[in-house]
mmCIF file of C-alpha atoms in Angstrom:
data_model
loop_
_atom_site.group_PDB
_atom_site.id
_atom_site.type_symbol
_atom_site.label_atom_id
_atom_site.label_comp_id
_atom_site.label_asym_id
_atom_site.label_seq_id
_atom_site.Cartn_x
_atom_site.Cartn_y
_atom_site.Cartn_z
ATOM 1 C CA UNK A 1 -15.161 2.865 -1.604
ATOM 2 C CA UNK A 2 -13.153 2.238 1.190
ATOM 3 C CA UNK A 3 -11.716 5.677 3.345
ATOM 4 C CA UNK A 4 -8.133 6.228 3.328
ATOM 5 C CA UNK A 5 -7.786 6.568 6.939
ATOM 6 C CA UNK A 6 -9.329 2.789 7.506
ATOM 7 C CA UNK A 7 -6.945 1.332 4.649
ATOM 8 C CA UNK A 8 -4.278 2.990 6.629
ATOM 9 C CA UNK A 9 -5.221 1.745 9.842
ATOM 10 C CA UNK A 10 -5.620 -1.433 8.170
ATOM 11 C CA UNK A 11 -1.868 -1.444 7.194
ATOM 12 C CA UNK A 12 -0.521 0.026 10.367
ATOM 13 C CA UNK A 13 -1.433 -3.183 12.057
ATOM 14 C CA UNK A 14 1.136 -5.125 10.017
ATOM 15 C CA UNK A 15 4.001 -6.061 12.248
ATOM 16 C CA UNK A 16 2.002 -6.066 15.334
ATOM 17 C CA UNK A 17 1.304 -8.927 17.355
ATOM 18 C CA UNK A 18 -1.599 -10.701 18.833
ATOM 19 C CA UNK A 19 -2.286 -11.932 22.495
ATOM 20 C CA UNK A 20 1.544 -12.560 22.496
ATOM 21 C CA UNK A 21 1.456 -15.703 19.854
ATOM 22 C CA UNK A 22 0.761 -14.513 16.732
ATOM 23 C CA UNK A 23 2.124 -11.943 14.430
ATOM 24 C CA UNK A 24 0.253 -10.028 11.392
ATOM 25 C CA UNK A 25 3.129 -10.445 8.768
ATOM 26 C CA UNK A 26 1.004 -9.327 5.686
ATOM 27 C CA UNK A 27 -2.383 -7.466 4.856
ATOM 28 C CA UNK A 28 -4.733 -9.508 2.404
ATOM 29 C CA UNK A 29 -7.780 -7.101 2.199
ATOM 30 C CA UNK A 30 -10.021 -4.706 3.658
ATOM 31 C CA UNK A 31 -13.875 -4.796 3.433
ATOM 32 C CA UNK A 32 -16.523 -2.708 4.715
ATOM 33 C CA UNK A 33 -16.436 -4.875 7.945
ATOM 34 C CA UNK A 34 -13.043 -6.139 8.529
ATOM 35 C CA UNK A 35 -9.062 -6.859 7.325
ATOM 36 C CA UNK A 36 -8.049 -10.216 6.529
ATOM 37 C CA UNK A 37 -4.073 -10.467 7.343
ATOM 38 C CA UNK A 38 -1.880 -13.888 6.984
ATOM 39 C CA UNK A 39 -0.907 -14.640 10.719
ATOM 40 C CA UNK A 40 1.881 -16.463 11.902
ATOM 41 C CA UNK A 41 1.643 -18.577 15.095
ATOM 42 C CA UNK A 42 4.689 -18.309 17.107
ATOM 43 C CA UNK A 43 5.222 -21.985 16.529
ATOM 44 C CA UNK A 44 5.093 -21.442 12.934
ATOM 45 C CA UNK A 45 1.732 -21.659 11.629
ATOM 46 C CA UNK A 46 0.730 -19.252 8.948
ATOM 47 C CA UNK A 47 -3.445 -18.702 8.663
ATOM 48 C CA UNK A 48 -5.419 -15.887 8.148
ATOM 49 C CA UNK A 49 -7.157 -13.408 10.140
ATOM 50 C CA UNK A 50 -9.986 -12.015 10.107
ATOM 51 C CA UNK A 51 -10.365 -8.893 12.443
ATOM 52 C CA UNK A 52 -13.618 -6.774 12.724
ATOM 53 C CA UNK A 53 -13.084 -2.862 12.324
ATOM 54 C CA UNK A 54 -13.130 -1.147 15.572
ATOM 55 C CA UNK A 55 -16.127 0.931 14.585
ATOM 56 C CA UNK A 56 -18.361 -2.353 13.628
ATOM 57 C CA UNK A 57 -16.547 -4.153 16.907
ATOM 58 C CA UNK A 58 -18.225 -1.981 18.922
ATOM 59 C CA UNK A 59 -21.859 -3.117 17.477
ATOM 60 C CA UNK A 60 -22.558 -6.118 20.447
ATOM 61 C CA UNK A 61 -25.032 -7.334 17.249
ATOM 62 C CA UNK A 62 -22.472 -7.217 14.466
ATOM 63 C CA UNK A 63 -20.177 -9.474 17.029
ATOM 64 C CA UNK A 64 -22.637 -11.907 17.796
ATOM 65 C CA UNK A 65 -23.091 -12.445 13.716
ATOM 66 C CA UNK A 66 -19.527 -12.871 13.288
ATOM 67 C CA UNK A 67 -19.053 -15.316 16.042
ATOM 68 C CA UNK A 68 -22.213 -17.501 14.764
ATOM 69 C CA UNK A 69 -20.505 -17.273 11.253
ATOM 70 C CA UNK A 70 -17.684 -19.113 12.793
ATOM 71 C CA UNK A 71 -19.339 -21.552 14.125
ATOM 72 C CA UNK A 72 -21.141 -22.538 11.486
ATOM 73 C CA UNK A 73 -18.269 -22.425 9.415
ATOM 74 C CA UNK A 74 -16.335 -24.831 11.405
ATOM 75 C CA UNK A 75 -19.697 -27.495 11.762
ATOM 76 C CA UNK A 76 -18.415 -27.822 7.899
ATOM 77 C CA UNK A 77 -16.142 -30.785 6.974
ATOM 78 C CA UNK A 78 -14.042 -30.706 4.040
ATOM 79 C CA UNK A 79 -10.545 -31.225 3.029
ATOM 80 C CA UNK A 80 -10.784 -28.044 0.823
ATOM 81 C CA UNK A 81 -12.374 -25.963 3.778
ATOM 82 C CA UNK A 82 -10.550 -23.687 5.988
ATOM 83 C CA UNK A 83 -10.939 -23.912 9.963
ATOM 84 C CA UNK A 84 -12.110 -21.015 12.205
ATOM 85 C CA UNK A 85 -10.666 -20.173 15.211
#
């Protein structure tokens, strides 16, 4: 079960902005690792996000797994796959 605090923290984020191009407009869900949010690009692309928890962040490991996910994900061709970035 997820803590309050963390679901909170998770929802404070909405509204805030992103290395000045994109803004988190909604919250999707919150797992034990990280909030998925719909984005929307300053040019007006809407994807999702996928942003670690501050306390996994933190683990240079964890990272590292979450960055090979991503590429691996994106080595995957389909027109009903998503793209990583």
């Amino acid at each position: 079960m997820l803590e309050p605090q963390l679901l909170e923290a998770c929802k404070a984020r909405v509204g805030s902005s992103l290395r000045g191009k994109w803004t988190l407009e909604r919250l999707l869900g919150v797992g034990a690792m990280a909030a998925v949010y719909v984005g929307v690009h300053k040019i007006g692309r809407r994807d999702a996000i996928k942003i670690l928890h501050p306390h996994v962040a933190r683990s240079s490991e964890v990272a590292a797994r979450f960055e090979q996910e991503a590429r691996a994900v994106n080595q995957f061709h389909h027109p009903g796959a998503v793209e990583i970035s």
